[in-house]
Tab-separated table of C-alpha atoms in Angstrom:
chain	number	residue	atom	x	y	z
A	1	MET	CA	-1.467	19.567	14.768
A	2	ASN	CA	-1.058	17.347	11.709
A	3	GLN	CA	-3.506	14.536	11.029
A	4	VAL	CA	-1.548	11.285	10.852
A	5	LEU	CA	-4.300	8.659	10.928
A	6	LYS	CA	-7.990	8.171	10.344
A	7	LYS	CA	-9.710	4.914	11.251
A	8	VAL	CA	-13.354	4.046	10.612
A	9	TYR	CA	-15.018	1.363	12.704
A	10	THR	CA	-18.433	0.406	14.113
A	11	ILE	CA	-19.265	1.227	17.734
A	12	SER	CA	-19.881	-1.761	19.987
A	13	GLN	CA	-21.392	-1.716	23.458
A	14	LYS	CA	-20.233	-2.475	26.956
A	15	GLY	CA	-23.139	-3.079	29.268
A	16	GLU	CA	-25.784	-0.651	28.102
A	17	SER	CA	-23.355	2.077	27.010
A	18	PRO	CA	-21.526	2.898	23.749
A	19	ARG	CA	-17.918	1.758	23.920
A	20	VAL	CA	-14.887	3.835	22.944
A	21	TRP	CA	-12.461	1.078	21.988
A	22	LEU	CA	-9.123	2.437	20.759
A	23	GLN	CA	-6.654	-0.275	19.881
A	24	SER	CA	-2.884	-0.130	19.689
A	25	LEU	CA	-2.630	1.262	16.150
A	26	VAL	CA	-4.532	4.415	17.130
A	27	LEU	CA	-2.745	5.031	20.455
A	28	GLU	CA	0.726	4.305	19.082
A	29	ALA	CA	0.094	6.681	16.154
A	30	ALA	CA	-0.727	9.288	18.832
A	31	GLY	CA	2.465	8.494	20.739
A	32	ILE	CA	0.559	7.154	23.748
A	33	ALA	CA	2.011	4.374	25.927
A	34	GLU	CA	0.437	2.140	28.545
A	35	GLY	CA	-0.184	4.063	31.775
A	36	ASP	CA	-0.201	7.515	30.153
A	37	PRO	CA	-2.889	9.895	31.458
A	38	LEU	CA	-5.652	10.652	28.962
A	39	TYR	CA	-8.172	13.466	29.242
A	40	ILE	CA	-11.584	12.752	27.692
A	41	ASN	CA	-14.046	15.520	26.842
A	42	ILE	CA	-17.566	15.294	25.364
A	43	ASP	CA	-18.433	18.173	23.046
A	44	GLU	CA	-22.138	17.901	22.204
A	45	GLU	CA	-22.194	21.111	20.177
A	46	ASN	CA	-19.596	19.822	17.690
A	47	GLU	CA	-20.606	16.162	18.145
A	48	GLU	CA	-17.105	15.070	19.135
A	49	ILE	CA	-15.443	13.016	21.840
A	50	THR	CA	-11.889	14.202	22.336
A	51	VAL	CA	-9.082	12.198	23.909
A	52	GLN	CA	-5.834	14.077	24.620
A	53	ASN	CA	-2.576	13.296	26.340
A	54	HIS	CA	-2.520	16.814	27.816
A	55	SER	CA	-5.085	18.499	30.053
A	56	LEU	CA	-8.124	20.213	28.572
A	57	ASP	CA	-9.189	23.751	29.405
A	58	ASP	CA	-12.783	22.776	30.096
A	59	ALA	CA	-14.338	19.949	32.075
A	60	GLY	CA	-13.435	16.366	31.226
A	61	HIS	CA	-12.554	13.156	32.973
A	62	LEU	CA	-9.165	11.530	33.448
A	63	VAL	CA	-8.376	7.915	32.570
A	64	HIS	CA	-5.148	6.033	31.978
A	65	ALA	CA	-4.234	3.975	28.941
A	66	SER	CA	-4.328	0.276	29.662
A	67	GLY	CA	-2.370	-2.379	27.792
A	68	ARG	CA	-2.045	-6.017	26.876
A	69	LEU	CA	0.787	-8.368	26.010
A	70	ASN	CA	1.412	-9.147	22.372
A	71	LYS	CA	2.270	-12.845	22.106
A	72	THR	CA	4.458	-12.444	19.016
A	73	SER	CA	6.735	-9.611	20.203
A	74	ASN	CA	6.276	-10.349	23.932
A	75	LYS	CA	5.831	-6.602	24.411
A	76	ARG	CA	2.924	-4.751	25.978
A	77	ARG	CA	0.917	-2.450	23.728
A	78	PRO	CA	-1.473	0.362	24.756
A	79	LEU	CA	-5.279	0.211	24.657
A	80	LEU	CA	-8.182	2.421	25.704
A	81	ASP	CA	-11.471	0.774	26.636
A	82	SER	CA	-14.021	3.270	27.966
A	83	ALA	CA	-17.812	3.094	28.141
A	84	LYS	CA	-20.068	5.856	29.493
A	85	LYS	CA	-23.750	6.613	29.098
A	86	GLU	CA	-22.783	10.205	28.278
A	87	TYR	CA	-21.151	9.004	25.038
A	88	ALA	CA	-24.633	8.248	23.683
A	89	SER	CA	-25.152	11.967	23.069
A	90	ILE	CA	-22.438	11.756	20.377
A	91	ILE	CA	-22.149	8.158	19.176
A	92	SER	CA	-24.564	5.244	18.904
A	93	ILE	CA	-24.121	1.489	19.167
A	94	LYS	CA	-23.702	-0.149	15.712
A	95	GLN	CA	-23.006	3.266	14.194
A	96	LYS	CA	-19.859	3.900	12.152
A	97	VAL	CA	-17.519	6.524	13.568
A	98	GLU	CA	-14.294	8.080	12.372
A	99	VAL	CA	-11.323	8.233	14.694
A	100	CYS	CA	-8.922	11.032	13.710
A	101	VAL	CA	-5.434	11.183	15.221
A	102	TYR	CA	-3.603	14.515	15.308
A	103	ARG	CA	-0.077	14.972	16.546
A	104	LYS	CA	2.546	17.661	16.946
A	105	GLY	CA	5.672	16.908	18.916
A	106	LEU	CA	4.750	15.284	22.224
A	107	LYS	CA	1.165	16.522	22.142
A	108	SER	CA	-1.586	14.491	20.493
A	109	ARG	CA	-5.354	14.560	20.149
A	110	ILE	CA	-7.783	11.820	19.145
A	111	VAL	CA	-11.185	12.961	17.886
A	112	ILE	CA	-14.093	10.493	17.696
A	113	ARG	CA	-17.232	11.540	15.850
A	114	PRO	CA	-20.003	10.062	13.686
A	115	LEU	CA	-18.699	9.188	10.228
A	116	HIS	CA	-18.762	12.311	8.081
A	117	PHE	CA	-19.014	11.195	4.476
A	118	LYS	CA	-20.571	12.941	1.477
A	119	LEU	CA	-20.937	10.866	-1.659
A	120	MET	CA	-21.017	13.749	-4.123
A	121	GLU	CA	-18.340	15.915	-2.507
A	122	ASN	CA	-14.578	15.579	-2.478
A	123	CYS	CA	-12.246	16.600	0.313
A	124	THR	CA	-8.643	17.124	-0.764
A	125	GLN	CA	-5.977	17.746	1.870
A	126	MET	CA	-2.856	19.729	1.090
A	127	THR	CA	0.398	17.877	1.711
A	128	PRO	CA	3.823	19.025	2.948
A	129	LYS	CA	6.129	20.533	0.379
A	130	ASP	CA	8.513	17.964	-1.055
A	131	ASP	CA	10.267	18.033	-4.400
A	132	ARG	CA	9.797	14.296	-4.747
A	133	ILE	CA	6.799	12.762	-6.518
A	134	LYS	CA	3.985	12.295	-3.977
A	135	ILE	CA	2.341	8.846	-3.773
A	136	LEU	CA	-1.211	8.024	-2.727
A	137	SER	CA	-1.612	4.246	-2.340
A	138	VAL	CA	-5.134	2.783	-2.629
A	139	GLY	CA	-5.437	-0.804	-1.398
A	140	ALA	CA	-1.947	-0.337	-0.004
A	141	GLY	CA	-1.546	-3.732	1.655
A	142	CYS	CA	1.472	-3.506	3.920
A	143	GLY	CA	3.100	-0.876	1.679
A	144	ILE	CA	5.681	-2.819	-0.332
A	145	GLY	CA	4.476	-1.269	-3.630
A	146	SER	CA	5.019	2.244	-2.260
A	147	GLY	CA	8.331	1.087	-0.813
A	148	ALA	CA	9.531	-0.058	-4.242
A	149	LEU	CA	8.768	3.380	-5.703
A	150	ILE	CA	10.363	5.180	-2.761
A	151	ASP	CA	13.468	3.015	-3.145
A	152	THR	CA	14.140	4.705	-6.508
A	153	LYS	CA	14.709	7.957	-4.505
A	154	TYR	CA	12.247	9.887	-6.692
A	155	PHE	CA	9.043	9.317	-4.679
A	156	THR	CA	7.641	10.054	-1.230
A	157	ALA	CA	4.521	8.681	0.488
A	158	VAL	CA	1.711	11.072	1.472
A	159	GLN	CA	-1.238	8.707	2.095
A	160	GLU	CA	-2.132	5.024	2.331
A	161	ILE	CA	-5.646	3.533	2.320
A	162	GLU	CA	-5.913	0.011	3.743
A	163	LEU	CA	-8.660	-2.110	5.305
A	164	GLU	CA	-6.697	-4.700	7.315
A	165	ASP	CA	-5.581	-3.551	10.762
A	166	ASP	CA	-2.282	-5.453	10.896
A	167	SER	CA	-1.288	-4.238	7.427
A	168	ALA	CA	-2.148	-0.697	8.542
A	169	GLU	CA	0.212	-1.105	11.503
A	170	VAL	CA	3.057	-2.020	9.144
A	171	LEU	CA	2.204	1.001	6.994
A	172	LYS	CA	2.338	3.373	9.952
A	173	HIS	CA	5.607	1.776	11.095
A	174	ASN	CA	7.313	2.383	7.726
A	175	TYR	CA	5.626	5.668	6.769
A	176	PRO	CA	5.106	7.488	10.089
A	177	ASN	CA	4.733	10.923	8.476
A	178	SER	CA	2.206	9.831	5.864
A	179	PHE	CA	-1.575	10.132	6.370
A	180	LEU	CA	-3.067	6.661	6.902
A	181	PHE	CA	-6.734	5.776	6.413
A	182	ASN	CA	-7.585	2.434	8.039
A	183	GLY	CA	-11.010	1.232	6.955
A	184	ASP	CA	-13.231	0.394	3.996
A	185	ILE	CA	-12.266	2.576	1.029
A	186	ARG	CA	-15.973	3.309	0.566
A	187	ASP	CA	-15.805	5.270	3.838
A	188	CYS	CA	-12.729	7.293	2.850
A	189	HIS	CA	-13.567	10.956	2.270
A	190	GLU	CA	-10.358	12.851	3.085
A	191	VAL	CA	-7.683	12.338	0.449
A	192	ALA	CA	-4.194	13.814	0.325
A	193	LYS	CA	-3.252	15.765	-2.778
A	194	SER	CA	-0.719	13.691	-4.673
A	195	ASP	CA	1.156	13.395	-7.962
A	196	ILE	CA	0.578	9.698	-8.545
A	197	ALA	CA	-2.072	7.290	-7.294
A	198	LEU	CA	-0.906	3.670	-6.962
A	199	VAL	CA	-4.070	1.548	-7.144
A	200	THR	CA	-4.094	-2.173	-6.321
A	201	LEU	CA	-7.687	-3.227	-5.734
A	202	PRO	CA	-8.474	-6.712	-4.335
A	203	CYS	CA	-7.889	-9.439	-6.917
A	204	ASN	CA	-9.274	-12.552	-5.168
A	205	GLN	CA	-12.208	-12.684	-7.553
A	206	PHE	CA	-9.917	-12.802	-10.577
A	207	SER	CA	-6.652	-14.480	-9.533
A	208	THR	CA	-6.069	-18.128	-10.388
A	209	LEU	CA	-4.387	-18.323	-6.972
A	210	GLY	CA	-7.228	-16.542	-5.162
A	211	ASN	CA	-9.977	-18.150	-3.175
A	212	GLY	CA	-12.644	-17.417	-5.783
A	213	ASP	CA	-14.985	-15.856	-3.250
A	214	GLY	CA	-16.301	-13.401	-5.842
A	215	SER	CA	-18.003	-10.033	-5.273
A	216	VAL	CA	-14.937	-8.703	-3.416
A	217	ILE	CA	-14.519	-5.950	-5.999
A	218	GLU	CA	-18.226	-5.084	-6.083
A	219	ASN	CA	-18.808	-1.333	-5.686
A	220	LEU	CA	-15.143	-0.669	-4.834
A	221	VAL	CA	-14.492	0.917	-8.228
A	222	LEU	CA	-16.918	3.746	-7.416
A	223	ALA	CA	-15.007	4.502	-4.226
A	224	ALA	CA	-11.691	4.197	-6.064
A	225	PHE	CA	-12.877	6.692	-8.676
A	226	LYS	CA	-13.881	9.229	-6.016
A	227	ILE	CA	-10.552	8.841	-4.226
A	228	ILE	CA	-8.506	9.188	-7.428
A	229	LYS	CA	-10.443	12.289	-8.458
A	230	SER	CA	-10.003	13.835	-5.010
A	231	SER	CA	-6.247	13.203	-5.086
A	232	GLN	CA	-5.810	15.397	-8.188
A	233	SER	CA	-3.020	13.047	-9.255
A	234	LYS	CA	-1.421	13.590	-12.645
A	235	ILE	CA	-0.832	9.866	-13.132
A	236	VAL	CA	-2.731	6.774	-11.950
A	237	PHE	CA	-0.717	3.543	-11.772
A	238	PHE	CA	-2.723	0.288	-11.669
A	239	GLU	CA	-1.277	-3.162	-10.901
A	240	ASN	CA	-3.368	-6.319	-10.887
A	241	VAL	CA	-3.803	-9.823	-12.285
A	242	PRO	CA	-4.610	-9.813	-16.040
A	243	ALA	CA	-8.203	-11.016	-15.554
A	244	PHE	CA	-9.035	-7.884	-13.545
A	245	PHE	CA	-8.635	-5.753	-16.676
A	246	THR	CA	-11.153	-7.842	-18.634
A	247	ASP	CA	-13.885	-7.509	-16.010
A	248	PRO	CA	-16.826	-5.073	-16.377
A	249	SER	CA	-15.756	-3.448	-13.079
A	250	TRP	CA	-12.500	-2.289	-14.689
A	251	HIS	CA	-14.284	-0.981	-17.776
A	252	LEU	CA	-16.655	0.969	-15.509
A	253	LEU	CA	-13.735	2.519	-13.620
A	254	LYS	CA	-11.944	3.358	-16.857
A	255	ASP	CA	-15.095	4.977	-18.232
A	256	LEU	CA	-15.512	7.070	-15.073
A	257	LEU	CA	-11.908	8.228	-15.264
A	258	LYS	CA	-11.703	9.011	-18.980
A	259	ASP	CA	-12.770	12.670	-18.666
A	260	ASP	CA	-9.908	13.372	-16.246
A	261	TYR	CA	-7.497	10.711	-17.530
A	262	PRO	CA	-8.085	10.270	-21.274
A	263	TYR	CA	-4.715	8.640	-22.025
A	264	PHE	CA	-3.993	5.026	-21.035
A	265	ALA	CA	-0.916	2.848	-21.503
A	266	GLU	CA	-1.205	-0.865	-20.732
A	267	LYS	CA	1.250	-3.761	-20.718
A	268	ASN	CA	1.327	-7.324	-19.455
A	269	ILE	CA	4.662	-8.084	-17.761
A	270	GLU	CA	6.047	-11.311	-16.377
A	271	ALA	CA	8.362	-10.596	-13.445
A	272	TRP	CA	10.676	-13.425	-14.527
A	273	ASP	CA	11.558	-11.361	-17.620
A	274	PHE	CA	12.835	-8.647	-15.253
A	275	LYS	CA	15.338	-11.017	-13.606
A	276	SER	CA	13.092	-12.197	-10.774
A	277	ILE	CA	13.416	-15.949	-10.281
A	278	ALA	CA	9.770	-16.080	-9.124
A	279	THR	CA	7.130	-15.858	-11.830
A	280	ARG	CA	4.439	-13.190	-11.317
A	281	ASN	CA	2.303	-12.428	-14.342
A	282	ARG	CA	0.626	-9.049	-13.918
A	283	THR	CA	-0.889	-6.323	-16.057
A	284	TYR	CA	0.191	-2.734	-15.463
A	285	VAL	CA	-1.848	0.262	-16.599
A	286	VAL	CA	-0.699	3.879	-16.383
A	287	ALA	CA	-3.303	6.611	-16.957
A	288	PHE	CA	-2.405	10.241	-17.672
A	289	LYS	CA	-4.145	13.578	-17.394
A	290	GLU	CA	-1.884	15.302	-19.915
A	291	PHE	CA	-1.034	14.243	-23.447
A	292	ASP	CA	2.604	15.401	-23.145
A	293	MET	CA	3.208	13.093	-20.187
A	294	PHE	CA	1.508	10.244	-22.031
A	295	THR	CA	3.737	10.631	-25.072
A	296	ASN	CA	6.866	10.930	-22.925
A	297	PHE	CA	6.168	7.672	-21.065
A	298	GLN	CA	7.132	4.204	-22.174
A	299	PHE	CA	7.153	0.900	-20.365
A	300	PRO	CA	10.630	-0.393	-19.510
A	301	ALA	CA	12.272	-3.097	-21.602
A	302	PRO	CA	13.430	-6.278	-19.831
A	303	PRO	CA	17.043	-5.937	-18.657
A	304	LYS	CA	19.809	-7.968	-20.241
A	305	GLY	CA	22.587	-9.836	-18.493
A	306	ARG	CA	23.216	-12.979	-16.536
A	307	ARG	CA	20.340	-14.458	-14.576
A	308	LYS	CA	20.722	-15.344	-10.870
A	309	LYS	CA	20.011	-18.745	-9.371
A	310	LEU	CA	18.009	-19.665	-6.288
A	311	LYS	CA	21.206	-20.175	-4.306
A	312	ASN	CA	21.939	-16.436	-4.645
A	313	PHE	CA	18.841	-15.702	-2.523
A	314	LEU	CA	19.060	-18.440	0.100
A	315	ASP	CA	20.013	-17.862	3.733
A	316	GLY	CA	23.538	-18.642	4.885
A	317	LYS	CA	24.447	-22.007	6.364
A	318	HIS	CA	24.298	-20.522	9.876
A	319	VAL	CA	20.492	-20.154	9.604
A	320	VAL	CA	18.593	-23.175	10.951
A	321	HIS	CA	15.497	-24.284	9.024
A	322	GLU	CA	12.786	-26.836	9.647
A	323	TRP	CA	12.933	-29.664	7.089
A	324	LYS	CA	10.053	-31.980	6.186
A	325	SER	CA	9.910	-35.420	4.560
A	326	ILE	CA	9.509	-35.659	0.773
A	327	GLU	CA	8.079	-39.145	1.180
A	328	THR	CA	5.319	-37.929	3.494
A	329	TRP	CA	4.495	-35.039	1.168
A	330	MET	CA	4.228	-37.343	-1.857
A	331	THR	CA	2.035	-39.810	0.051
A	332	ASN	CA	-0.386	-37.045	1.001
A	333	PHE	CA	-0.277	-35.669	-2.530
A	334	GLU	CA	-1.080	-39.017	-4.153
A	335	ASP	CA	-3.976	-39.582	-1.765
A	336	ARG	CA	-5.784	-36.600	-3.217
A	337	ASP	CA	-8.237	-36.795	-6.125
A	338	SER	CA	-7.038	-37.456	-9.664
A	339	SER	CA	-6.947	-33.782	-10.661
A	340	TRP	CA	-4.298	-33.156	-8.008
A	341	ARG	CA	-2.271	-36.229	-8.954
A	342	ASP	CA	-2.002	-34.892	-12.494
A	343	ARG	CA	-0.319	-31.674	-11.337
A	344	ASN	CA	3.146	-30.934	-12.756
A	345	LEU	CA	5.783	-31.097	-9.993
A	346	ASP	CA	8.757	-29.828	-12.030
A	347	LYS	CA	8.968	-26.598	-9.997
A	348	THR	CA	7.534	-27.850	-6.716
A	349	PHE	CA	10.864	-28.966	-5.218
A	350	VAL	CA	13.863	-26.971	-6.439
A	351	ASP	CA	17.563	-26.862	-5.610
A	352	GLY	CA	20.007	-23.970	-5.527
A	353	GLU	CA	20.804	-24.218	-9.240
A	354	CYS	CA	17.211	-23.468	-10.202
A	355	GLN	CA	16.656	-20.222	-12.163
A	356	GLN	CA	12.849	-20.128	-12.073
A	357	ILE	CA	10.349	-20.905	-9.315
A	358	ASN	CA	6.576	-20.619	-9.137
A	359	CYS	CA	4.811	-17.436	-8.060
A	360	LEU	CA	4.883	-16.829	-4.300
A	361	PRO	CA	1.202	-16.589	-3.273
A	362	LYS	CA	-0.501	-15.372	-0.113
A	363	ARG	CA	-1.026	-18.941	1.046
A	364	TYR	CA	2.603	-19.968	0.496
A	365	ARG	CA	2.852	-21.540	3.971
A	366	GLY	CA	0.371	-24.191	2.884
A	367	GLN	CA	1.522	-27.262	0.991
A	368	SER	CA	0.614	-27.087	-2.679
A	369	ALA	CA	2.012	-28.389	-5.958
A	370	SER	CA	1.610	-24.831	-7.296
A	371	SER	CA	4.272	-23.474	-4.917
A	372	SER	CA	8.032	-24.004	-4.893
A	373	TYR	CA	9.999	-25.391	-1.942
A	374	VAL	CA	13.704	-25.825	-1.277
A	375	LEU	CA	14.977	-29.368	-1.821
A	376	SER	CA	17.701	-30.789	0.435
A	377	GLU	CA	21.018	-31.951	-1.008
A	378	ASP	CA	20.106	-35.613	-0.471
A	379	LYS	CA	16.706	-34.950	-2.121
A	380	LYS	CA	14.870	-36.583	0.783
A	381	SER	CA	13.641	-33.424	2.543
A	382	TRP	CA	12.118	-30.065	1.713
A	383	ARG	CA	11.465	-26.756	3.462
A	384	PHE	CA	9.630	-23.488	2.974
A	385	LEU	CA	11.486	-20.415	1.785
A	386	SER	CA	12.161	-18.165	4.776
A	387	GLU	CA	10.842	-14.634	5.172
A	388	ASN	CA	14.240	-13.127	4.331
A	389	GLU	CA	14.627	-15.348	1.278
A	390	ILE	CA	11.222	-14.251	-0.044
A	391	ARG	CA	12.134	-10.608	0.611
A	392	ARG	CA	15.305	-11.017	-1.451
A	393	ILE	CA	13.490	-12.813	-4.266
A	394	LEU	CA	10.857	-10.044	-4.485
A	395	ASP	CA	13.562	-7.357	-4.123
A	396	VAL	CA	11.804	-5.757	-1.143
A	397	PRO	CA	13.780	-2.662	0.003
A	398	SER	CA	16.223	-3.466	2.811
A	399	TRP	CA	14.886	-0.584	4.932
A	400	PHE	CA	11.295	-1.897	4.849
A	401	GLU	CA	10.391	-3.518	8.177
A	402	PHE	CA	7.564	-5.555	9.602
A	403	CYS	CA	6.382	-4.743	13.107
A	404	ASP	CA	7.772	-6.891	15.915
A	405	HIS	CA	4.223	-7.963	16.741
A	406	THR	CA	3.384	-9.135	13.178
A	407	PRO	CA	3.367	-12.975	13.218
A	408	VAL	CA	5.563	-14.776	10.689
A	409	THR	CA	2.536	-16.357	9.001
A	410	ARG	CA	1.038	-12.911	8.369
A	411	ARG	CA	4.368	-11.567	7.153
A	412	ILE	CA	4.498	-14.316	4.544
A	413	GLU	CA	0.888	-13.598	3.547
A	414	MET	CA	1.628	-9.881	3.206
A	415	LEU	CA	4.655	-10.632	1.036
A	416	GLY	CA	2.568	-12.990	-1.097
A	417	GLN	CA	-0.069	-10.288	-1.566
A	418	SER	CA	2.516	-7.688	-2.559
A	419	VAL	CA	4.296	-6.968	-5.836
A	420	SER	CA	7.418	-7.779	-7.775
A	421	CYS	CA	9.572	-4.827	-6.770
A	422	GLN	CA	11.864	-5.349	-9.781
A	423	VAL	CA	8.992	-4.433	-12.111
A	424	ILE	CA	7.546	-1.647	-9.941
A	425	LYS	CA	10.960	0.018	-9.650
A	426	ALA	CA	11.548	-0.192	-13.409
A	427	ILE	CA	8.153	1.348	-14.224
A	428	GLY	CA	8.621	3.885	-11.405
A	429	ASN	CA	11.912	5.061	-12.905
A	430	ASN	CA	10.183	5.675	-16.241
A	431	ILE	CA	7.310	7.520	-14.535
A	432	ALA	CA	9.864	9.709	-12.738
A	433	THR	CA	11.531	10.408	-16.089
A	434	THR	CA	8.153	11.525	-17.444
A	435	PHE	CA	7.717	13.996	-14.568
A	436	LEU	CA	11.271	15.235	-15.088
A	437	ARG	CA	10.774	15.797	-18.806
A	438	GLN	CA	7.576	17.718	-18.160
A	439	ALA	CA	9.312	19.891	-15.549
A	440	TYR	CA	12.155	20.682	-17.966
A	441	LYS	CA	9.671	21.433	-20.723
A	442	LYS	CA	7.808	23.926	-18.529
A	443	THR	CA	11.085	25.553	-17.492
A	444	ASN	CA	12.273	25.806	-21.104
A	445	ASP	CA	8.890	27.138	-22.278
A	446	ALA	CA	8.949	29.822	-19.566
A	447	ALA	CA	12.523	30.777	-20.500
A	448	ARG	CA	11.596	30.973	-24.185
A	449	VAL	CA	8.577	33.218	-23.477
A	450	LEU	CA	10.719	35.515	-21.322
A	451	LYS	CA	13.386	35.658	-24.014
A	452	GLU	CA	10.822	36.573	-26.665
A	453	LYS	CA	9.404	39.341	-24.458
A	454	VAL	CA	12.881	40.793	-23.878
A	455	GLU	CA	13.748	40.624	-27.571
A	456	GLN	CA	10.471	42.328	-28.506
A	457	ALA	CA	11.093	45.054	-25.944
A	458	VAL	CA	14.554	45.947	-27.224
A	459	SER	CA	15.483	47.638	-30.542
A	460	ILE	CA	18.634	49.073	-32.054
A	461	THR	CA	18.686	52.831	-32.822
A	462	THR	CA	20.182	54.335	-35.980
A	463	ASN	CA	23.383	55.123	-34.094
A	464	GLY	CA	23.823	51.462	-33.103
A	465	GLN	CA	22.688	51.733	-29.490
A	466	LEU	CA	20.206	49.412	-27.716
A	467	GLU	CA	16.890	51.022	-26.855
A	468	LEU	CA	14.319	49.629	-24.340
A	469	LEU	CA	10.779	49.917	-25.656
A	470	LEU	CA	8.368	51.025	-22.915
């Protein structure tokens, strides 16, 4: 069976017993539906609790998957909630465990065991053969960054690492054959072998649009380093707000990586320069193991040509939107303190002819002078950009889907936390070119060596005939 998911969580209790609490993400990854029979076995020798959808050879007990209604999709989703005193021989209350999901065809197995993590050891998993460039995504979010690379047709996803459960569900929905780790990256030990690591660590501490909670990045760089090293990637691709790359945490990570990745290319890019109408100022860093790949890479130049307007991204007239009063908004705005009243509103309310809007943040559904909203024709009302409009503005691949049970507010937040796909695709194309040039170079070098060996092994005799030298 292939491992398709690993989730790390802390054991709670039910009554006096440890609780095996498997939520929908885990059971759906295993192909288990509400009502399906599940066979649970306790293996004290190997310290594992095994849950299978097919009968076990040795003793075990039978339960059935329960379920609950999701209020967003109005569909029932599977759950397993089991508590037994016997579980205490394997797992303990308040102890972290790893839940590993294996699947092959209709058969699946879920293995629950105490978290196995070794700080000084790496565990690299081999990945299926694929001629495309393999992506490991660290801090994957809902997977739009990987989707942008995949949309170039040169890349394929092999693993995502993400903390948030609902984002992990979207990842598994879009990349069902990729290995997903759902948990704190500091608990991630198994890493898929990849060609490129896409790393987008949390930026709340550094972003001018973040909540300034600080310490979010603390210690994560050590885990990121271990994961990158385990992946054996040839290239590491970082995307983050500019302030991240001035922080001591970044310099620590760069110092840890320099023995394996001594060559770094860095560039600050504004998404608006790449024909996005939404501004998104980010710094992109690409690190290389090999000097040849480093010298073959260059950041893309901004494209030329006519720029689109907001009206090119708006929904059709058949789509109904909720409009709000400009007068009410302005009254609330002016009631705030003086620092808010001094905010520039030039890009707060924009019409279809607008060619530049403010960056779309995670908290876009709030009302802020820093965001941009659609202005009505009579200039008396405004509305939020819709989910589909934001997708078009960010150039999110058309095949990328949110789960039916992901609420609209979370979809907007996930989009706001994602990337400008115009820039990611442009850089991805140049990274793919670098891999292609290296592959051609190796092929040409091998052909040249073979040619030289053949030429050295053949001579011409005095009578003009070819002679093979043995």
